[in-house]
PDB file of C-alpha atoms and ligand atoms in Angstrom:
ATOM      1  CA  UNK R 672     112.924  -0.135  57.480  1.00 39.00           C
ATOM      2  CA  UNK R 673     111.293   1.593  60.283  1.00 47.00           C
ATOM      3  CA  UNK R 674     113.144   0.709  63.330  1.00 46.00           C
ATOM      4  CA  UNK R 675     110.297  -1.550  65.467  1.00 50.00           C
ATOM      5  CA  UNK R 676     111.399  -3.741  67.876  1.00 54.00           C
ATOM      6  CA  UNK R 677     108.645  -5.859  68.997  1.00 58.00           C
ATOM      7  CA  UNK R 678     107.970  -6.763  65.197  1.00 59.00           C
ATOM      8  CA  UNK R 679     104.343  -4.839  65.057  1.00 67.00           C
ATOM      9  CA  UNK R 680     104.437  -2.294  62.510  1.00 70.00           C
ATOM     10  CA  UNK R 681     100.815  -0.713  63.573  1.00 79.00           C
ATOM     11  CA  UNK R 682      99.744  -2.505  66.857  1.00 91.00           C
ATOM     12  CA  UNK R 683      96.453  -0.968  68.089  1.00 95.00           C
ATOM     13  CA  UNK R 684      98.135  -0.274  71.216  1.00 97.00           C
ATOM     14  CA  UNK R 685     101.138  -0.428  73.824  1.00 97.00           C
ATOM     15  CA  UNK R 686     101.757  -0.505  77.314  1.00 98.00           C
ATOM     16  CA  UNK R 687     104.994   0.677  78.619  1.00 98.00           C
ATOM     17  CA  UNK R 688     105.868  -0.484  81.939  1.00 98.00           C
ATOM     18  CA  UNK R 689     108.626   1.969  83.176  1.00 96.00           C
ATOM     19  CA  UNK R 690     110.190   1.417  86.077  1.00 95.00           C
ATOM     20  CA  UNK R 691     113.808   0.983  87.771  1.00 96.00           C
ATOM     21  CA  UNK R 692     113.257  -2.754  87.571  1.00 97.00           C
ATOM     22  CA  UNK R 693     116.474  -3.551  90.444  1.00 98.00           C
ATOM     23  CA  UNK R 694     115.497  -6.235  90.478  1.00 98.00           C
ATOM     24  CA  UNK R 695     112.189  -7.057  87.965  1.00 98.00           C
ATOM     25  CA  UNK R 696     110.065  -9.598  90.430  1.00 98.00           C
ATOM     26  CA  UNK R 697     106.697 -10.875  89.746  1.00 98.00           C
ATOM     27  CA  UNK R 698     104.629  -8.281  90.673  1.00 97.00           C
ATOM     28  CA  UNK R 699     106.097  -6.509  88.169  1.00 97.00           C
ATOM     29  CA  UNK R 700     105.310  -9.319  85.555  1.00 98.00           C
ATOM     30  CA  UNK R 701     101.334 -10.259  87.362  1.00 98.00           C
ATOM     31  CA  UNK R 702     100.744  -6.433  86.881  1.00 98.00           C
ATOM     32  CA  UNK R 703     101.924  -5.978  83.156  1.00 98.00           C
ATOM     33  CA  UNK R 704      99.943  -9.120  82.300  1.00 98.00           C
ATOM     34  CA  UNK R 705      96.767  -7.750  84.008  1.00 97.00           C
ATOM     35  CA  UNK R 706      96.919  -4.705  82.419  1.00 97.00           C
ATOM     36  CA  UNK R 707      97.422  -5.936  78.492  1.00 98.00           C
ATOM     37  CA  UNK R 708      94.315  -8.475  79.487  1.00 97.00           C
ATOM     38  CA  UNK R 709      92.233  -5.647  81.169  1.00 97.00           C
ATOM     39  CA  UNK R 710      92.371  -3.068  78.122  1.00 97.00           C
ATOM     40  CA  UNK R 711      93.400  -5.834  75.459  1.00 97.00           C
ATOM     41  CA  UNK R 712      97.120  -4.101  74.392  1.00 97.00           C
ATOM     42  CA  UNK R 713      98.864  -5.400  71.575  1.00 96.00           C
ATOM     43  CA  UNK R 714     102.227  -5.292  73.451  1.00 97.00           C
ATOM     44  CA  UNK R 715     103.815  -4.546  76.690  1.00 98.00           C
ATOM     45  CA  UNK R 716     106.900  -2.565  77.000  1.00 98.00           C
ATOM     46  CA  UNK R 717     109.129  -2.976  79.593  1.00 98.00           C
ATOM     47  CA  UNK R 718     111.280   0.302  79.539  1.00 98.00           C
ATOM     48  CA  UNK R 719     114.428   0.162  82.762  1.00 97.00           C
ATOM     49  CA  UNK R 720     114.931   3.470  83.029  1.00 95.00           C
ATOM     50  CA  UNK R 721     118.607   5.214  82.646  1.00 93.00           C
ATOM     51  CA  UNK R 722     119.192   7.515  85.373  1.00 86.00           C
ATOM     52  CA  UNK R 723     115.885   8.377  87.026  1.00 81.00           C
ATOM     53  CA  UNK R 724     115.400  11.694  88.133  1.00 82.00           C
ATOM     54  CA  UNK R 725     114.122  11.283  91.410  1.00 77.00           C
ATOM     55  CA  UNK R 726     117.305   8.895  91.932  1.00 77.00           C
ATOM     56  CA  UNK R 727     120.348  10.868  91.239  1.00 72.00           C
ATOM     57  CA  UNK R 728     121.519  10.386  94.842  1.00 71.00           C
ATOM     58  CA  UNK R 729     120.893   6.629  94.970  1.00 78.00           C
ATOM     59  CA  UNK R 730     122.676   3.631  94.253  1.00 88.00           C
ATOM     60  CA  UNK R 731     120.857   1.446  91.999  1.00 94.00           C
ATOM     61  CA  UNK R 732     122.517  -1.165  89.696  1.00 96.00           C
ATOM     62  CA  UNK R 733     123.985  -0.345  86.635  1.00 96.00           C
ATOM     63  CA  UNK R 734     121.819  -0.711  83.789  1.00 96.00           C
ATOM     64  CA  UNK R 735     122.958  -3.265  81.858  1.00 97.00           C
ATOM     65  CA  UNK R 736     121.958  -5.912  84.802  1.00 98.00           C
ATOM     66  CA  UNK R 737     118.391  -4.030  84.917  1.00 98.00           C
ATOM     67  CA  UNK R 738     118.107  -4.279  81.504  1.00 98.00           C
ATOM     68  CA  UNK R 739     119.168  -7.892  81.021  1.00 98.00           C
ATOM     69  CA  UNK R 740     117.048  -9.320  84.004  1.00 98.00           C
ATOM     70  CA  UNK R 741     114.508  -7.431  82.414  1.00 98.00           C
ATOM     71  CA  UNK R 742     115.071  -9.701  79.574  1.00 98.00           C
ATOM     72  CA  UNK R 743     115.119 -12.896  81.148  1.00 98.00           C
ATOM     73  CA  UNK R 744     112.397 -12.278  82.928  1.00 98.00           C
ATOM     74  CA  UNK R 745     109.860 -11.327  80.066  1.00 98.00           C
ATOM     75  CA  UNK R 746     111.636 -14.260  77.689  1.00 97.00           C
ATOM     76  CA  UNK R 747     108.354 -16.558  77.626  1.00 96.00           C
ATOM     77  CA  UNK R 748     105.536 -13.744  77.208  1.00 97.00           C
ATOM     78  CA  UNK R 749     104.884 -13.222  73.102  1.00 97.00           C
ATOM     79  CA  UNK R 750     103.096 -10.047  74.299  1.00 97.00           C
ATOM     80  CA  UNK R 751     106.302  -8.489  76.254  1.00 98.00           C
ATOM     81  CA  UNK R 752     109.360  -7.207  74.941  1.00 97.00           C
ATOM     82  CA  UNK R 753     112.129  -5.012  76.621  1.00 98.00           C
ATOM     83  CA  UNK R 754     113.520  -1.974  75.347  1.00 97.00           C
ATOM     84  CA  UNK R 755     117.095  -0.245  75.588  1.00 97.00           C
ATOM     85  CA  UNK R 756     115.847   3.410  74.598  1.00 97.00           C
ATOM     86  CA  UNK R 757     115.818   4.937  78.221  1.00 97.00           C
ATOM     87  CA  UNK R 758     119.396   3.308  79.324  1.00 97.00           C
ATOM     88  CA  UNK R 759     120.596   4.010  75.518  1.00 97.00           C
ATOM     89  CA  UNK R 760     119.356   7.853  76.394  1.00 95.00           C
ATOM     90  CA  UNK R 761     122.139  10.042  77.366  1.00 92.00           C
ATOM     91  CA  UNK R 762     121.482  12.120  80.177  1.00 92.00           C
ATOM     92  CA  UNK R 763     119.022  12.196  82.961  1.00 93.00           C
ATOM     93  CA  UNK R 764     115.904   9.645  81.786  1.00 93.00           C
ATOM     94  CA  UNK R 765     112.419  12.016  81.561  1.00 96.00           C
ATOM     95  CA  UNK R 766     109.208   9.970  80.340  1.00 97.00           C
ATOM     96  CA  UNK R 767     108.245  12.859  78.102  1.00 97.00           C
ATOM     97  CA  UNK R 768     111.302  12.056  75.507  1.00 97.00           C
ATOM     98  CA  UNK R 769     110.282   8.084  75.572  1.00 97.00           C
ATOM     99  CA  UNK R 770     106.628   8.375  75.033  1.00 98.00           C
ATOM    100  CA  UNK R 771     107.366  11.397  72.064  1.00 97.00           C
ATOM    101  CA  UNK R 772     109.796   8.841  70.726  1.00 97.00           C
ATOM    102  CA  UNK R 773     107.548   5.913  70.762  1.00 96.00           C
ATOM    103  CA  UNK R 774     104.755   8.331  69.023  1.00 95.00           C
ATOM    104  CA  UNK R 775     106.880   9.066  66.587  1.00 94.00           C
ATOM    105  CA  UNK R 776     108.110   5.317  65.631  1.00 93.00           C
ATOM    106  CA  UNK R 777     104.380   3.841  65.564  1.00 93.00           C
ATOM    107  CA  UNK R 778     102.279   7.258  64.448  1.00 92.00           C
ATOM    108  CA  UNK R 779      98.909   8.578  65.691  1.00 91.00           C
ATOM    109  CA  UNK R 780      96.942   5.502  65.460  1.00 93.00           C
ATOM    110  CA  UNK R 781      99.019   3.404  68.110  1.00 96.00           C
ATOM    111  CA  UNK R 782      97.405   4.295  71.520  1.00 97.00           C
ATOM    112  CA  UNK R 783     100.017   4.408  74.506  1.00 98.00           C
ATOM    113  CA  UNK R 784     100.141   3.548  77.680  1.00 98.00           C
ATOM    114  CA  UNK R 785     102.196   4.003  80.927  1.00 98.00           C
ATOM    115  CA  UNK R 786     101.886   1.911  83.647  1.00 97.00           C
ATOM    116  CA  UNK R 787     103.569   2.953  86.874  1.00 91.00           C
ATOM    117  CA  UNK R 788     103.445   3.053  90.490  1.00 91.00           C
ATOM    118  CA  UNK R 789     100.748   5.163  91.682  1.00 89.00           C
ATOM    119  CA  UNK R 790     102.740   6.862  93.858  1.00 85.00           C
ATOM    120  CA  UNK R 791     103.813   8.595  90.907  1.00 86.00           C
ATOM    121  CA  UNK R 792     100.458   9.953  90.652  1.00 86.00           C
ATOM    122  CA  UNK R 793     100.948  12.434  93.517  1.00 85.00           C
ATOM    123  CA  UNK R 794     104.283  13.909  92.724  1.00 88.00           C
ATOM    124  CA  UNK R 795     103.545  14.103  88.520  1.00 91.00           C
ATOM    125  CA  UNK R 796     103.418  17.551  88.818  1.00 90.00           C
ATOM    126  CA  UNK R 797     107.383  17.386  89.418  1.00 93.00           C
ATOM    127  CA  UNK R 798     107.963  15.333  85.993  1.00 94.00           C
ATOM    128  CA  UNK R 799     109.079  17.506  82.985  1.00 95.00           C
ATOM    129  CA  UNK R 800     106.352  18.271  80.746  1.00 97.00           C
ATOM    130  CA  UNK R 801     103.325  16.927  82.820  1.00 96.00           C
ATOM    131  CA  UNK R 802     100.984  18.790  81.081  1.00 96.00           C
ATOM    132  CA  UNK R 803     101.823  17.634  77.413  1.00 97.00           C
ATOM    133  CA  UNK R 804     102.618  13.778  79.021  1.00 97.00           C
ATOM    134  CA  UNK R 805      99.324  13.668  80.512  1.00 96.00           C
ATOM    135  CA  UNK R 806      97.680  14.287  76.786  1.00 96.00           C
ATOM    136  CA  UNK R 807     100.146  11.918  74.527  1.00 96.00           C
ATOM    137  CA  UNK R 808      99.238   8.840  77.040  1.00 97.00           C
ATOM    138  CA  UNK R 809      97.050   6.742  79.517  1.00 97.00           C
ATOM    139  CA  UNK R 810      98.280   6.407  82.510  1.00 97.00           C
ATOM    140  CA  UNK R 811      97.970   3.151  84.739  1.00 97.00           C
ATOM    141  CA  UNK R 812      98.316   3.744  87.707  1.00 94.00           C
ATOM    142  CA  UNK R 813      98.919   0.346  89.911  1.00 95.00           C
ATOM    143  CA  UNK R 814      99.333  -0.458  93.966  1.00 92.00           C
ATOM    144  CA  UNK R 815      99.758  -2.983  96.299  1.00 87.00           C
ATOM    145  CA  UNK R 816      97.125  -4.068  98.310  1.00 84.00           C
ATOM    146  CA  UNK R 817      96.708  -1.695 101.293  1.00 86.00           C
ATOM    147  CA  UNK R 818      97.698   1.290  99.674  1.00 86.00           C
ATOM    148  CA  UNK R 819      95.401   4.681 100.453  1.00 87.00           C
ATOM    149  CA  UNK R 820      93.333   4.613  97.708  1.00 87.00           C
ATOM    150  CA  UNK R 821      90.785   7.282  98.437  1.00 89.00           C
ATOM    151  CA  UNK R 822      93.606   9.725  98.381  1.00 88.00           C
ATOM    152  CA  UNK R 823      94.936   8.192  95.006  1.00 89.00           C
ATOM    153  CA  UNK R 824      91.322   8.537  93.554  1.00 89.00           C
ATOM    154  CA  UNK R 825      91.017  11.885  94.980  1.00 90.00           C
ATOM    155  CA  UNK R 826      94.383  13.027  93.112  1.00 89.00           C
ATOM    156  CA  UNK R 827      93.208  11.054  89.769  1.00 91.00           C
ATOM    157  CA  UNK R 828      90.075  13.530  89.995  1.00 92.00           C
ATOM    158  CA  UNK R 829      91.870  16.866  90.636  1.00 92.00           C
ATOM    159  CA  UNK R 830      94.329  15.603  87.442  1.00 93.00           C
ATOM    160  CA  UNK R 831      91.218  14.715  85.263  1.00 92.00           C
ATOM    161  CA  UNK R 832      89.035  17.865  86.309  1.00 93.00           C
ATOM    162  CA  UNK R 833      92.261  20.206  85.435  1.00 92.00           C
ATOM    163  CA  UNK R 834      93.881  18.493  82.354  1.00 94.00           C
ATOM    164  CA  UNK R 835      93.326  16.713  79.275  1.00 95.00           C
ATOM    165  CA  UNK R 836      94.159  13.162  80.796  1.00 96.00           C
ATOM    166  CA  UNK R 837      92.997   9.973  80.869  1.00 96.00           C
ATOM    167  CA  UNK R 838      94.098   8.055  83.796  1.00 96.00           C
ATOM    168  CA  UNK R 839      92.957   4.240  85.002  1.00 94.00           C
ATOM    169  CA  UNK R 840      93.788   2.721  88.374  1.00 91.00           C
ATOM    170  CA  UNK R 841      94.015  -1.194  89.261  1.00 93.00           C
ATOM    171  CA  UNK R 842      95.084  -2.901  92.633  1.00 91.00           C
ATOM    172  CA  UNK R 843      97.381  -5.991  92.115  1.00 93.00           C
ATOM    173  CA  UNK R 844      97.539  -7.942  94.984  1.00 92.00           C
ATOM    174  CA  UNK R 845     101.035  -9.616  93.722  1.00 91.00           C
ATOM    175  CA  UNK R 846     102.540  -6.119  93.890  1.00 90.00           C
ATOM    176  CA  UNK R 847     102.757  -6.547  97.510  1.00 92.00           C
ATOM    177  CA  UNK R 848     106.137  -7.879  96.511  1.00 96.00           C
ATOM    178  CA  UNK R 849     108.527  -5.355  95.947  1.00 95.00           C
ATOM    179  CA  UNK R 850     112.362  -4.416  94.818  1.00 97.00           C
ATOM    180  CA  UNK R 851     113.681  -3.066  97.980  1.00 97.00           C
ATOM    181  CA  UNK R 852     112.093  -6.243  99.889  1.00 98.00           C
ATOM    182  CA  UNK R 853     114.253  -8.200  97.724  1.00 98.00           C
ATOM    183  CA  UNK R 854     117.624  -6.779  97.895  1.00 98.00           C
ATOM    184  CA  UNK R 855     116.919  -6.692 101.452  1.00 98.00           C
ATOM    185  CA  UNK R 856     116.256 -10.095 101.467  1.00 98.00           C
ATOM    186  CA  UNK R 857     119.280 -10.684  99.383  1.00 98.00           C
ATOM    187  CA  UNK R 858     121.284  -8.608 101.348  1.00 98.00           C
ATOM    188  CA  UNK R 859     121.114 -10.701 104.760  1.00 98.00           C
ATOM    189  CA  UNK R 860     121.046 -14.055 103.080  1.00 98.00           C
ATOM    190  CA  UNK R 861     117.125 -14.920 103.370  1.00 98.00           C
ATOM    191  CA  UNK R 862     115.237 -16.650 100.253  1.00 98.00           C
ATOM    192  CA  UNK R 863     113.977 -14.948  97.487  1.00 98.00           C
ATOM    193  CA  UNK R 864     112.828 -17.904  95.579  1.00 98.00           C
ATOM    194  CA  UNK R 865     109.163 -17.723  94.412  1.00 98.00           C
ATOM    195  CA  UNK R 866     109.006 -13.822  94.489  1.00 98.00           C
ATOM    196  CA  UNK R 867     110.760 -14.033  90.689  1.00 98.00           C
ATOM    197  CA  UNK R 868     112.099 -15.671  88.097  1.00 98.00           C
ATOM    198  CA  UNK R 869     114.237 -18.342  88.836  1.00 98.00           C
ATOM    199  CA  UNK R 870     116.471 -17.084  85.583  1.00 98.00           C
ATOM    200  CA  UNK R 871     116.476 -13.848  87.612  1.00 98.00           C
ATOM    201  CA  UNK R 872     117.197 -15.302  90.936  1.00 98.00           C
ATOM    202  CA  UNK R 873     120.006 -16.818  89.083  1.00 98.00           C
ATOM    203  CA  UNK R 874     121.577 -13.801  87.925  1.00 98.00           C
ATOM    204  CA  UNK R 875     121.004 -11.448  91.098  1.00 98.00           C
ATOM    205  CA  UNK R 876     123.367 -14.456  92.618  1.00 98.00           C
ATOM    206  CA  UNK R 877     125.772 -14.668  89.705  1.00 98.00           C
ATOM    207  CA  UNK R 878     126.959 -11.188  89.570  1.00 98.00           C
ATOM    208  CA  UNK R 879     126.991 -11.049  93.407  1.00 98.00           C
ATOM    209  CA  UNK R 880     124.411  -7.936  93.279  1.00 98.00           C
ATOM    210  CA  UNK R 881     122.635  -6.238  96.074  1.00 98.00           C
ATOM    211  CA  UNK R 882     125.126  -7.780  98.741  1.00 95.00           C
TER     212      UNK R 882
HETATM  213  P1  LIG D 664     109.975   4.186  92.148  1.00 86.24           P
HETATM  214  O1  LIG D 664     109.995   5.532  92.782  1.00 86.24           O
HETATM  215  O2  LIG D 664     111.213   3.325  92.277  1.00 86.24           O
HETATM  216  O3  LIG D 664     108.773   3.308  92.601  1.00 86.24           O
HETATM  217  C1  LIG D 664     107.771   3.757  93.467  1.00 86.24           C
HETATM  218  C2  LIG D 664     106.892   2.579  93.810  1.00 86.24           C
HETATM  219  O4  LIG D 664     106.164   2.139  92.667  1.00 86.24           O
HETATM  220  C3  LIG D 664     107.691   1.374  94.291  1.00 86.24           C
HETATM  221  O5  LIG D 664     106.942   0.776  95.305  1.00 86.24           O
HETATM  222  C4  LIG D 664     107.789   0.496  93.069  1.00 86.24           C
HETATM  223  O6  LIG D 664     107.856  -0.892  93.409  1.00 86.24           O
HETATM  224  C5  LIG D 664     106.488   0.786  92.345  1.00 86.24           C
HETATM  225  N1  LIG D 664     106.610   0.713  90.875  1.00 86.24           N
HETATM  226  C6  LIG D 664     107.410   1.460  90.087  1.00 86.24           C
HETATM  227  N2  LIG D 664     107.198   1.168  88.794  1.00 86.24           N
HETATM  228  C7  LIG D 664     106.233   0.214  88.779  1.00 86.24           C
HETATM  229  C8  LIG D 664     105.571  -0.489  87.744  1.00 86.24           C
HETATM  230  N3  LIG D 664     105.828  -0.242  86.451  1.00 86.24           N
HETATM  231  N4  LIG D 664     104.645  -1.398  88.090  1.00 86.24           N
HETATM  232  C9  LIG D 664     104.376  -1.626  89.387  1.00 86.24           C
HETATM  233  N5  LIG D 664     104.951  -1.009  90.413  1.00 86.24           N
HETATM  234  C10 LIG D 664     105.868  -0.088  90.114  1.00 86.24           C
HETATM  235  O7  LIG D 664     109.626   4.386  90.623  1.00 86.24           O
HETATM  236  P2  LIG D 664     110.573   4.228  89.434  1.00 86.24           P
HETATM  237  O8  LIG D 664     110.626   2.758  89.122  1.00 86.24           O
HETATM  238  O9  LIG D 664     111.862   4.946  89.676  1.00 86.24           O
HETATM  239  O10 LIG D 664     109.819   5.081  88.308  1.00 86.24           O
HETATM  240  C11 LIG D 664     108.624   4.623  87.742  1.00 86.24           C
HETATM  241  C12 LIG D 664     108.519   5.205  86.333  1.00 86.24           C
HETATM  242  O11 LIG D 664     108.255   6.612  86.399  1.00 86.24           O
HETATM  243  C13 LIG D 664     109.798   5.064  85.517  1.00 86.24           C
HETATM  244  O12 LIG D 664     109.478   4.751  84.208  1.00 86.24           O
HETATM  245  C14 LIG D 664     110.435   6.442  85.609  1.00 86.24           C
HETATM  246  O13 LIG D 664     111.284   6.764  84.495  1.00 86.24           O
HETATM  247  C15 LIG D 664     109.206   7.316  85.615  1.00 86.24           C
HETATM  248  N6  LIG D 664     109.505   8.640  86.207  1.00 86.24           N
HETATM  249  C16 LIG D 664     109.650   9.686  85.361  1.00 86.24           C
HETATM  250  C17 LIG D 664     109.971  10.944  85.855  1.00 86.24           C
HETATM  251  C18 LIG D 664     110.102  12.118  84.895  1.00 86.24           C
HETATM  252  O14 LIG D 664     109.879  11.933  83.707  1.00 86.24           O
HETATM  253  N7  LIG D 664     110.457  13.280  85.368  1.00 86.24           N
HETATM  254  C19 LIG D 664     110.118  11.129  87.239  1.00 86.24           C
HETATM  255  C20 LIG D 664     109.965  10.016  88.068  1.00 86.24           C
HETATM  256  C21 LIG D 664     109.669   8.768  87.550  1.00 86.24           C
HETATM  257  P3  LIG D 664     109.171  -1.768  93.059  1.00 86.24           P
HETATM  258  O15 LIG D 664     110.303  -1.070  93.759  1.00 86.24           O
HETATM  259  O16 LIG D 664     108.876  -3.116  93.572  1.00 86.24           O
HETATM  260  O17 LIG D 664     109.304  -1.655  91.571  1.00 86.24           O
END
């Protein structure tokens, strides 16, 4: 049995929302929604990542609370599902391995797609393997309202006039909630109702994190 997790053995397409997801709020969940409406995706992804990268030298929280508010948070959408591969992944976490991976376990004919911040957009050029990334998927690349977007859409250009890409952009006005607001909030004992989950809100004060 081939080893698919969201029960699709050919979907048309997926989105994978990567991301550190400390904690997953609902700008996260607004802008994964938008996106599987806007280019009609079978399913959505959500991939916590392992050990990022860029965020060897920063505390974030371990991954099994990422992962499982990840979960709780995406329990009522049929169309999103949660994966383990990136915290399963030994080693530091590099979108190249995930999106070969997921090619491999649904074949040519599955289209993929990575939606991220698009800050990401400007400092690609630092992931491993740009070149070969930018081919295997679409990028989506998503920001809050008030971002600079004529410098985004200026770096989308240079990317698409140099290298095989395809690359989309979308502004999600719920985005202007965001992780680090959160544990902030948490942090100093303000609310954080209404900016996620309640199951989430739950947990963050269950296991005591971001105090
Ligand atoms: P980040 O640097 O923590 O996030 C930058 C900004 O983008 C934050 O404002 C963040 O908001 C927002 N953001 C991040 N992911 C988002 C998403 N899926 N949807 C909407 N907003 C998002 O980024 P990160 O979360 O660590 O990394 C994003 C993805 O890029 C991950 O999948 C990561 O593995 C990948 N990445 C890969 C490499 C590589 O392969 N070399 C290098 C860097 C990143 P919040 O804080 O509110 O989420």
């Amino acid at each position: 049995m081939r080893n698919v997790f969201n029960g699709l053995e050919h979907p048309e397409s997926i989105a994978i929302m990567g991301g550190t997801f400390d904690p997953i709020h609902y700008g996260h969940l607004v802008t994964a929604e938008a996106v599987r409406h806007k280019y009609n995706i079978s399913q959505v992804i959500f991939m916590p990542t392992g050990q990022p990268p860029h965020k060897k030298d920063q505390e974030i929280s371990h991954s099994e609370h990422r992962y499982l508010m990840s979960v709780l948070a995406t329990a009522t959408n049929p169309y999103f599902n949660v994966s383990r591969m990136e915290i399963d992944r030994k080693g530091t976490t590099y979108t190249i391995d995930t999106i070969k991976s997921l090619r491999e376990l649904y074949g040519d004919e599955t289209e993929l797609y990575f939606i991220t911040g698009a800050d990401a957009l400007h400092y690609i050029f630092t992931w491993k393997d740009t070149e070969e990334l930018l081919k295997l998927c679409t990028f989506v690349a998503v920001t809050r309202p008030g971002y600079n977007k004529e410098k985004l859409i200026e770096a989308i250009e240079i990317i698409k006039n140099n290298y095989e890409s395809k690359i989309h952009f979308l502004e999600v006005p719920a985005l202007s909630i965001s992780s680090t607001d959160i544990r902030k909030r948490v942090k100093e004992g303000r609310p954080i109702k209404y900016l996620l989950p309640e199951s989430v809100e739950n947990y963050i004060y269950k296991f005591k994190l971001y105090i």
